[in-house]
Amino acid sequence: MTNPSVVVGSAGQQANRPSDPYLVKIRDLIYQLAGIFQPDNKLYFLEDRIARRLKALNLHTLREYYDCLTLKGDREAELRNLLNEITVGETCFFRNNFQIDALRKVVLPEIVEVKGKLNFRKLRIWSAGCSTGEEPHTLSIVLMEEQMGQLKGWSFEIVATDLNERSVAKCKEGIYGDYAMRNVAPALREKYFQKQGEQFRVRDEVRASINFSRLNLLDDSKMLFMKGMDVIFCANVLIYFDLASKRRVIQHFFNNLLPSGYFFLGHSESLFSVNDQFHLVHFAGATAYSKTPRKPAGVAK
């Protein structure tokens, strides 16, 4: 194996070498704490991200950095810095219009009917792994539009969480460029955003019903408090988890969802062989999962 005291080079330079044992230790530490697993053939990605932290800390070896993550007094803060480096995602507003159509045309009417009978007119939606905030802001815009129709007299709360502290800070800032805004209709852009130089700032009324916070989905103690959700969105987050971690997180989602609720994954993701408690629901162009069986007719039109 590579000498633990070797200076780390670029991912390309290291690609053909045996893995440094301390790189493997760091990989395993990340998995233990956050559920994110880098297979052996992807360790170059982790090594590249660690190299950035080595430069920032003026360190020279993986062994020194491993000590920072395990022995030093600020180890928790440094672990967060590393997680920020390896969990950067790309997204945009109105990324999955098929899911939004299903939400508007099928999911919301069903939930409104069930909760309306209980005279409880509030929705609670969770954007888990919200990245830089485009998804929860999109959901807020959609629900505000629906408050002029089927959600008239209703209130809502959107809980938006992510592991990456920098992403959460970007969410709270609420300022986006043209690329993130590419799917926003001109009328909605005019109504819900303010021009700020060459960028766009989400209006305060859109942000008012969103609570942004950092959350590790493998933190069982905190996941237990995410109860009472009507809808959960978790797109392209679990692709970084191994099967055991996926099952653990999905069980929390199941427990935290109300009986009438729905769970949406990314369009290429599935719970096959992960969880058999959820029931697959087909919509036009999208799928979701429910806690209770739904009639086949539940298709967005």
mmCIF file of C-alpha atoms in Angstrom:
data_model
loop_
_atom_site.group_PDB
_atom_site.id
_atom_site.type_symbol
_atom_site.label_atom_id
_atom_site.label_comp_id
_atom_site.label_asym_id
_atom_site.label_seq_id
_atom_site.Cartn_x
_atom_site.Cartn_y
_atom_site.Cartn_z
ATOM 1 C CA MET A 1 0.000 0.000 0.000
ATOM 2 C CA THR A 2 0.950 3.640 -0.388
ATOM 3 C CA ASN A 3 3.047 5.085 2.401
ATOM 4 C CA PRO A 4 0.646 6.916 4.777
ATOM 5 C CA SER A 5 3.013 9.857 4.906
ATOM 6 C CA VAL A 6 3.012 10.428 1.137
ATOM 7 C CA VAL A 7 1.913 13.869 -0.019
ATOM 8 C CA VAL A 8 -1.482 13.692 -1.722
ATOM 9 C CA GLY A 9 -1.484 14.560 -5.420
ATOM 10 C CA SER A 10 -4.321 15.022 -7.881
ATOM 11 C CA ALA A 11 -6.968 12.363 -8.462
ATOM 12 C CA GLY A 12 -5.472 11.623 -11.874
ATOM 13 C CA GLN A 13 -2.010 11.107 -10.452
ATOM 14 C CA GLN A 14 -3.308 8.739 -7.777
ATOM 15 C CA ALA A 15 -5.832 6.846 -9.931
ATOM 16 C CA ASN A 16 -3.574 3.902 -10.661
ATOM 17 C CA ARG A 17 -2.045 3.565 -7.198
ATOM 18 C CA PRO A 18 -3.238 1.343 -4.339
ATOM 19 C CA SER A 19 -5.445 3.273 -1.924
ATOM 20 C CA ASP A 20 -3.771 4.919 1.026
ATOM 21 C CA PRO A 21 -5.036 3.129 4.161
ATOM 22 C CA TYR A 22 -5.962 6.481 5.671
ATOM 23 C CA LEU A 23 -8.094 7.313 2.645
ATOM 24 C CA VAL A 24 -10.032 4.116 3.332
ATOM 25 C CA LYS A 25 -10.318 5.028 7.025
ATOM 26 C CA ILE A 26 -11.727 8.449 6.119
ATOM 27 C CA ARG A 27 -14.147 6.801 3.673
ATOM 28 C CA ASP A 28 -15.351 4.455 6.403
ATOM 29 C CA LEU A 29 -15.675 7.305 8.915
ATOM 30 C CA ILE A 30 -17.903 9.241 6.511
ATOM 31 C CA TYR A 31 -20.038 6.161 5.966
ATOM 32 C CA GLN A 32 -20.377 5.530 9.700
ATOM 33 C CA LEU A 33 -21.481 9.080 10.454
ATOM 34 C CA ALA A 34 -23.427 10.131 7.348
ATOM 35 C CA GLY A 35 -24.261 6.939 5.436
ATOM 36 C CA ILE A 36 -22.479 8.158 2.296
ATOM 37 C CA PHE A 37 -20.343 5.388 0.852
ATOM 38 C CA GLN A 38 -17.633 5.740 -1.759
ATOM 39 C CA PRO A 39 -16.814 2.369 -3.392
ATOM 40 C CA ASP A 40 -13.190 1.537 -4.085
ATOM 41 C CA ASN A 41 -13.472 2.508 -7.748
ATOM 42 C CA LYS A 42 -14.760 5.980 -6.749
ATOM 43 C CA LEU A 43 -12.189 6.777 -4.082
ATOM 44 C CA TYR A 44 -10.490 9.178 -6.475
ATOM 45 C CA PHE A 45 -13.495 11.501 -6.055
ATOM 46 C CA LEU A 46 -13.139 11.478 -2.270
ATOM 47 C CA GLU A 47 -9.385 11.962 -2.537
ATOM 48 C CA ASP A 48 -9.863 15.001 -4.735
ATOM 49 C CA ARG A 49 -12.251 16.579 -2.219
ATOM 50 C CA ILE A 50 -9.911 15.797 0.688
ATOM 51 C CA ALA A 51 -7.060 17.460 -1.204
ATOM 52 C CA ARG A 52 -9.010 20.736 -1.034
ATOM 53 C CA ARG A 53 -9.257 20.448 2.726
ATOM 54 C CA LEU A 54 -5.567 19.575 3.051
ATOM 55 C CA LYS A 55 -4.717 22.751 1.168
ATOM 56 C CA ALA A 56 -7.072 24.837 3.307
ATOM 57 C CA LEU A 57 -5.553 23.455 6.525
ATOM 58 C CA ASN A 58 -1.963 23.463 5.243
ATOM 59 C CA LEU A 59 -1.647 19.718 5.870
ATOM 60 C CA HIS A 60 0.420 17.301 3.802
ATOM 61 C CA THR A 61 -0.735 13.761 4.498
ATOM 62 C CA LEU A 62 -3.949 11.787 4.782
ATOM 63 C CA ARG A 63 -2.820 10.554 8.169
ATOM 64 C CA GLU A 64 -2.642 14.141 9.452
ATOM 65 C CA TYR A 65 -6.093 14.816 8.089
ATOM 66 C CA TYR A 66 -7.531 11.638 9.602
ATOM 67 C CA ASP A 67 -6.223 12.844 12.971
ATOM 68 C CA CYS A 68 -8.055 16.138 12.382
ATOM 69 C CA LEU A 69 -11.277 14.211 11.866
ATOM 70 C CA THR A 70 -10.890 11.946 14.885
ATOM 71 C CA LEU A 71 -8.567 13.413 17.524
ATOM 72 C CA LYS A 72 -8.590 17.212 17.352
ATOM 73 C CA GLY A 73 -10.972 19.356 19.385
ATOM 74 C CA ASP A 74 -12.605 20.830 16.280
ATOM 75 C CA ARG A 75 -13.069 17.432 14.596
ATOM 76 C CA GLU A 76 -16.848 17.811 14.275
ATOM 77 C CA ALA A 77 -16.498 21.154 12.489
ATOM 78 C CA GLU A 78 -13.925 19.709 10.118
ATOM 79 C CA LEU A 79 -16.105 16.713 9.346
ATOM 80 C CA ARG A 80 -18.851 19.144 8.340
ATOM 81 C CA ASN A 81 -16.380 20.956 6.103
ATOM 82 C CA LEU A 82 -15.521 17.681 4.390
ATOM 83 C CA LEU A 83 -19.177 16.743 3.985
ATOM 84 C CA ASN A 84 -19.752 20.151 2.397
ATOM 85 C CA GLU A 85 -17.105 19.257 -0.190
ATOM 86 C CA ILE A 86 -18.575 15.883 -1.140
ATOM 87 C CA THR A 87 -22.316 16.646 -1.150
ATOM 88 C CA VAL A 88 -22.604 19.435 -3.705
ATOM 89 C CA GLY A 89 -25.658 18.866 -5.914
ATOM 90 C CA GLU A 90 -27.052 20.492 -9.059
ATOM 91 C CA THR A 91 -30.716 21.359 -9.342
ATOM 92 C CA CYS A 92 -33.111 24.006 -10.662
ATOM 93 C CA PHE A 93 -36.617 25.378 -10.146
ATOM 94 C CA PHE A 94 -39.507 23.252 -11.447
ATOM 95 C CA ARG A 95 -37.114 20.393 -12.132
ATOM 96 C CA ASN A 96 -39.760 17.676 -12.290
ATOM 97 C CA ASN A 97 -43.028 19.024 -13.655
ATOM 98 C CA PHE A 98 -44.596 15.552 -13.778
ATOM 99 C CA GLN A 99 -44.268 15.307 -9.991
ATOM 100 C CA ILE A 100 -45.660 18.816 -9.596
ATOM 101 C CA ASP A 101 -48.646 17.916 -11.787
ATOM 102 C CA ALA A 102 -49.246 14.798 -9.684
ATOM 103 C CA LEU A 103 -49.023 16.894 -6.527
ATOM 104 C CA ARG A 104 -51.527 19.454 -7.795
ATOM 105 C CA LYS A 105 -54.008 17.158 -9.535
ATOM 106 C CA VAL A 106 -54.044 14.028 -7.367
ATOM 107 C CA VAL A 107 -52.085 14.287 -4.121
ATOM 108 C CA LEU A 108 -53.393 17.618 -2.857
ATOM 109 C CA PRO A 109 -57.071 16.838 -3.595
ATOM 110 C CA GLU A 110 -56.789 13.541 -1.708
ATOM 111 C CA ILE A 111 -55.086 15.128 1.284
ATOM 112 C CA VAL A 112 -57.495 18.069 1.307
ATOM 113 C CA GLU A 113 -60.417 15.648 1.370
ATOM 114 C CA VAL A 114 -58.976 13.595 4.241
ATOM 115 C CA LYS A 115 -57.762 16.472 6.415
ATOM 116 C CA GLY A 116 -60.759 18.646 5.548
ATOM 117 C CA LYS A 117 -63.021 16.110 7.250
ATOM 118 C CA LEU A 118 -60.920 16.567 10.380
ATOM 119 C CA ASN A 119 -61.217 20.350 10.053
ATOM 120 C CA PHE A 120 -57.414 20.613 10.059
ATOM 121 C CA ARG A 121 -56.434 22.879 7.197
ATOM 122 C CA LYS A 122 -52.660 22.838 7.252
ATOM 123 C CA LEU A 123 -50.181 20.983 5.046
ATOM 124 C CA ARG A 124 -46.692 19.918 6.066
ATOM 125 C CA ILE A 125 -44.223 19.026 3.324
ATOM 126 C CA TRP A 126 -40.600 17.926 3.710
ATOM 127 C CA SER A 127 -37.911 18.549 1.101
ATOM 128 C CA ALA A 128 -35.214 16.134 2.305
ATOM 129 C CA GLY A 129 -31.859 16.796 0.703
ATOM 130 C CA CYS A 130 -33.013 20.190 -0.541
ATOM 131 C CA SER A 131 -29.579 21.121 -1.951
ATOM 132 C CA THR A 132 -29.461 24.871 -2.679
ATOM 133 C CA GLY A 133 -33.190 25.410 -2.187
ATOM 134 C CA GLU A 134 -34.756 25.354 -5.630
ATOM 135 C CA GLU A 135 -37.089 22.466 -4.767
ATOM 136 C CA PRO A 136 -38.623 23.883 -1.548
ATOM 137 C CA HIS A 137 -38.991 27.302 -3.142
ATOM 138 C CA THR A 138 -40.736 25.667 -6.104
ATOM 139 C CA LEU A 139 -43.087 23.846 -3.749
ATOM 140 C CA SER A 140 -43.882 27.072 -1.916
ATOM 141 C CA ILE A 141 -44.741 28.807 -5.205
ATOM 142 C CA VAL A 142 -46.962 25.892 -6.261
ATOM 143 C CA LEU A 143 -48.824 25.864 -2.946
ATOM 144 C CA MET A 144 -49.256 29.644 -2.980
ATOM 145 C CA GLU A 145 -50.813 29.362 -6.432
ATOM 146 C CA GLU A 146 -53.122 26.621 -5.158
ATOM 147 C CA GLN A 147 -54.224 28.823 -2.247
ATOM 148 C CA MET A 148 -56.274 30.720 -4.791
ATOM 149 C CA GLY A 149 -58.173 27.510 -5.541
ATOM 150 C CA GLN A 150 -58.263 24.124 -3.825
ATOM 151 C CA LEU A 151 -56.102 25.327 -0.906
ATOM 152 C CA LYS A 152 -58.128 28.453 -0.217
ATOM 153 C CA GLY A 153 -58.258 28.876 3.561
ATOM 154 C CA TRP A 154 -55.345 26.467 4.060
ATOM 155 C CA SER A 155 -51.867 27.169 5.401
ATOM 156 C CA PHE A 156 -48.704 25.196 4.800
ATOM 157 C CA GLU A 157 -45.227 24.609 6.165
ATOM 158 C CA ILE A 158 -42.269 23.355 4.138
ATOM 159 C CA VAL A 159 -39.410 21.771 6.069
ATOM 160 C CA ALA A 160 -36.246 21.879 3.954
ATOM 161 C CA THR A 161 -33.146 20.031 5.137
ATOM 162 C CA ASP A 162 -29.733 19.190 3.766
ATOM 163 C CA LEU A 163 -26.478 17.771 5.076
ATOM 164 C CA ASN A 164 -24.386 20.445 3.386
ATOM 165 C CA GLU A 165 -24.081 23.625 5.467
ATOM 166 C CA ARG A 166 -23.073 25.731 2.463
ATOM 167 C CA SER A 167 -26.163 24.567 0.589
ATOM 168 C CA VAL A 168 -28.392 25.488 3.536
ATOM 169 C CA ALA A 169 -26.791 28.948 3.606
ATOM 170 C CA LYS A 170 -27.530 29.314 -0.118
ATOM 171 C CA CYS A 171 -31.151 28.292 0.553
ATOM 172 C CA LYS A 172 -31.518 31.002 3.158
ATOM 173 C CA GLU A 173 -29.936 33.589 0.876
ATOM 174 C CA GLY A 174 -32.486 32.798 -1.857
ATOM 175 C CA ILE A 175 -30.568 34.330 -4.770
ATOM 176 C CA TYR A 176 -30.250 32.429 -8.056
ATOM 177 C CA GLY A 177 -28.858 32.838 -11.548
ATOM 178 C CA ASP A 178 -30.377 32.244 -14.972
ATOM 179 C CA TYR A 179 -29.408 28.560 -15.093
ATOM 180 C CA ALA A 180 -31.372 27.706 -11.936
ATOM 181 C CA MET A 181 -34.294 29.794 -13.241
ATOM 182 C CA ARG A 182 -34.442 28.258 -16.721
ATOM 183 C CA ASN A 183 -37.734 26.391 -16.165
ATOM 184 C CA VAL A 184 -39.612 29.210 -14.405
ATOM 185 C CA ALA A 185 -42.485 30.591 -16.488
ATOM 186 C CA PRO A 186 -42.214 34.380 -17.138
ATOM 187 C CA ALA A 187 -45.421 35.096 -15.218
ATOM 188 C CA LEU A 188 -44.178 33.224 -12.136
ATOM 189 C CA ARG A 189 -40.753 34.841 -12.427
ATOM 190 C CA GLU A 190 -42.397 38.260 -12.379
ATOM 191 C CA LYS A 191 -44.728 37.363 -9.509
ATOM 192 C CA TYR A 192 -42.430 35.523 -7.123
ATOM 193 C CA PHE A 193 -38.897 36.851 -7.782
ATOM 194 C CA GLN A 194 -37.139 40.200 -7.584
ATOM 195 C CA LYS A 195 -34.373 41.125 -10.022
ATOM 196 C CA GLN A 196 -31.119 41.704 -8.180
ATOM 197 C CA GLY A 197 -28.438 42.717 -10.638
ATOM 198 C CA GLU A 198 -27.988 39.804 -13.022
ATOM 199 C CA GLN A 199 -29.638 37.412 -10.559
ATOM 200 C CA PHE A 200 -33.058 36.776 -9.040
ATOM 201 C CA ARG A 201 -34.049 36.861 -5.383
ATOM 202 C CA VAL A 202 -36.986 34.824 -4.132
ATOM 203 C CA ARG A 203 -39.608 37.142 -2.648
ATOM 204 C CA ASP A 204 -40.043 37.096 1.126
ATOM 205 C CA GLU A 205 -43.604 35.790 0.946
ATOM 206 C CA VAL A 206 -42.346 32.637 -0.810
ATOM 207 C CA ARG A 207 -39.698 32.070 1.843
ATOM 208 C CA ALA A 208 -41.982 32.806 4.801
ATOM 209 C CA SER A 209 -43.401 29.274 5.031
ATOM 210 C CA ILE A 210 -40.070 27.451 4.567
ATOM 211 C CA ASN A 211 -37.847 26.366 7.438
ATOM 212 C CA PHE A 212 -34.290 25.584 6.315
ATOM 213 C CA SER A 213 -31.926 23.573 8.508
ATOM 214 C CA ARG A 214 -29.013 21.163 8.399
ATOM 215 C CA LEU A 215 -29.970 17.526 8.986
ATOM 216 C CA ASN A 216 -28.072 14.276 8.718
ATOM 217 C CA LEU A 217 -30.600 11.674 7.530
ATOM 218 C CA LEU A 218 -28.723 9.044 9.546
ATOM 219 C CA ASP A 219 -29.169 10.979 12.783
ATOM 220 C CA ASP A 220 -31.848 8.749 14.301
ATOM 221 C CA SER A 221 -32.528 11.038 17.253
ATOM 222 C CA LYS A 222 -33.338 14.022 15.004
ATOM 223 C CA MET A 223 -35.210 11.965 12.418
ATOM 224 C CA LEU A 224 -37.615 10.850 15.125
ATOM 225 C CA PHE A 225 -38.829 14.449 15.445
ATOM 226 C CA MET A 226 -39.763 14.860 11.763
ATOM 227 C CA LYS A 227 -43.298 13.605 12.347
ATOM 228 C CA GLY A 228 -46.584 14.555 10.750
ATOM 229 C CA MET A 229 -45.584 14.975 7.106
ATOM 230 C CA ASP A 230 -48.214 15.038 4.367
ATOM 231 C CA VAL A 231 -45.701 14.763 1.526
ATOM 232 C CA ILE A 232 -41.977 13.980 1.487
ATOM 233 C CA PHE A 233 -39.680 14.713 -1.452
ATOM 234 C CA CYS A 234 -36.228 13.109 -1.459
ATOM 235 C CA ALA A 235 -34.743 13.231 -4.958
ATOM 236 C CA ASN A 236 -31.287 11.923 -5.856
ATOM 237 C CA VAL A 237 -30.091 11.729 -2.254
ATOM 238 C CA LEU A 238 -30.255 8.013 -1.505
ATOM 239 C CA ILE A 239 -28.146 7.186 -4.581
ATOM 240 C CA TYR A 240 -25.122 7.902 -2.372
ATOM 241 C CA PHE A 241 -26.231 5.426 0.315
ATOM 242 C CA ASP A 242 -25.644 1.693 0.490
ATOM 243 C CA LEU A 243 -28.577 -0.681 0.996
ATOM 244 C CA ALA A 244 -28.406 -0.780 4.806
ATOM 245 C CA SER A 245 -28.351 3.022 5.066
ATOM 246 C CA LYS A 246 -31.160 3.357 2.531
ATOM 247 C CA ARG A 247 -33.369 0.981 4.508
ATOM 248 C CA ARG A 248 -32.674 2.866 7.715
ATOM 249 C CA VAL A 249 -33.549 6.256 6.202
ATOM 250 C CA ILE A 250 -36.598 4.984 4.301
ATOM 251 C CA GLN A 251 -37.985 3.500 7.502
ATOM 252 C CA HIS A 252 -37.803 6.950 9.075
ATOM 253 C CA PHE A 253 -39.610 8.433 6.078
ATOM 254 C CA PHE A 254 -42.327 5.800 6.398
ATOM 255 C CA ASN A 255 -42.746 6.444 10.130
ATOM 256 C CA ASN A 256 -42.837 10.237 9.688
ATOM 257 C CA LEU A 257 -45.433 10.264 6.909
ATOM 258 C CA LEU A 258 -49.118 10.609 7.770
ATOM 259 C CA PRO A 259 -51.414 7.740 6.654
ATOM 260 C CA SER A 260 -52.776 9.859 3.779
ATOM 261 C CA GLY A 261 -49.325 11.026 2.707
ATOM 262 C CA TYR A 262 -47.107 10.478 -0.321
ATOM 263 C CA PHE A 263 -43.364 9.985 -0.763
ATOM 264 C CA PHE A 264 -41.560 11.105 -3.945
ATOM 265 C CA LEU A 265 -38.094 9.936 -5.020
ATOM 266 C CA GLY A 266 -36.032 11.033 -8.023
ATOM 267 C CA HIS A 267 -37.431 9.867 -11.365
ATOM 268 C CA SER A 268 -34.765 7.157 -11.758
ATOM 269 C CA GLU A 269 -34.937 5.893 -8.168
ATOM 270 C CA SER A 270 -36.940 3.026 -6.713
ATOM 271 C CA LEU A 271 -37.673 1.302 -3.409
ATOM 272 C CA PHE A 272 -37.413 -2.137 -5.026
ATOM 273 C CA SER A 273 -35.636 -4.450 -2.555
ATOM 274 C CA VAL A 274 -35.313 -1.519 -0.145
ATOM 275 C CA ASN A 275 -38.729 -1.294 1.529
ATOM 276 C CA ASP A 276 -41.896 -3.363 1.164
ATOM 277 C CA GLN A 277 -44.138 -1.245 3.410
ATOM 278 C CA PHE A 278 -44.709 1.541 0.914
ATOM 279 C CA HIS A 279 -47.156 1.085 -1.972
ATOM 280 C CA LEU A 280 -46.077 2.172 -5.459
ATOM 281 C CA VAL A 281 -48.428 4.680 -7.117
ATOM 282 C CA HIS A 282 -48.309 5.486 -10.854
ATOM 283 C CA PHE A 283 -49.038 8.964 -12.159
ATOM 284 C CA ALA A 284 -48.769 10.412 -15.655
ATOM 285 C CA GLY A 285 -45.013 10.634 -16.175
ATOM 286 C CA ALA A 286 -44.136 10.048 -12.528
ATOM 287 C CA THR A 287 -44.330 7.580 -9.668
ATOM 288 C CA ALA A 288 -44.612 7.967 -5.915
ATOM 289 C CA TYR A 289 -45.169 5.866 -2.822
ATOM 290 C CA SER A 290 -48.000 5.897 -0.293
ATOM 291 C CA LYS A 291 -48.444 4.375 3.145
ATOM 292 C CA THR A 292 -51.838 2.963 2.236
ATOM 293 C CA PRO A 293 -52.904 1.301 -1.062
ATOM 294 C CA ARG A 294 -54.353 3.699 -3.625
ATOM 295 C CA LYS A 295 -56.893 2.984 -6.345
ATOM 296 C CA PRO A 296 -55.403 2.462 -9.823
ATOM 297 C CA ALA A 297 -57.450 5.406 -11.031
ATOM 298 C CA GLY A 298 -55.196 7.806 -9.161
ATOM 299 C CA VAL A 299 -53.534 9.166 -12.299
ATOM 300 C CA ALA A 300 -52.857 12.821 -12.946
ATOM 301 C CA LYS A 301 -54.707 14.124 -16.002
#
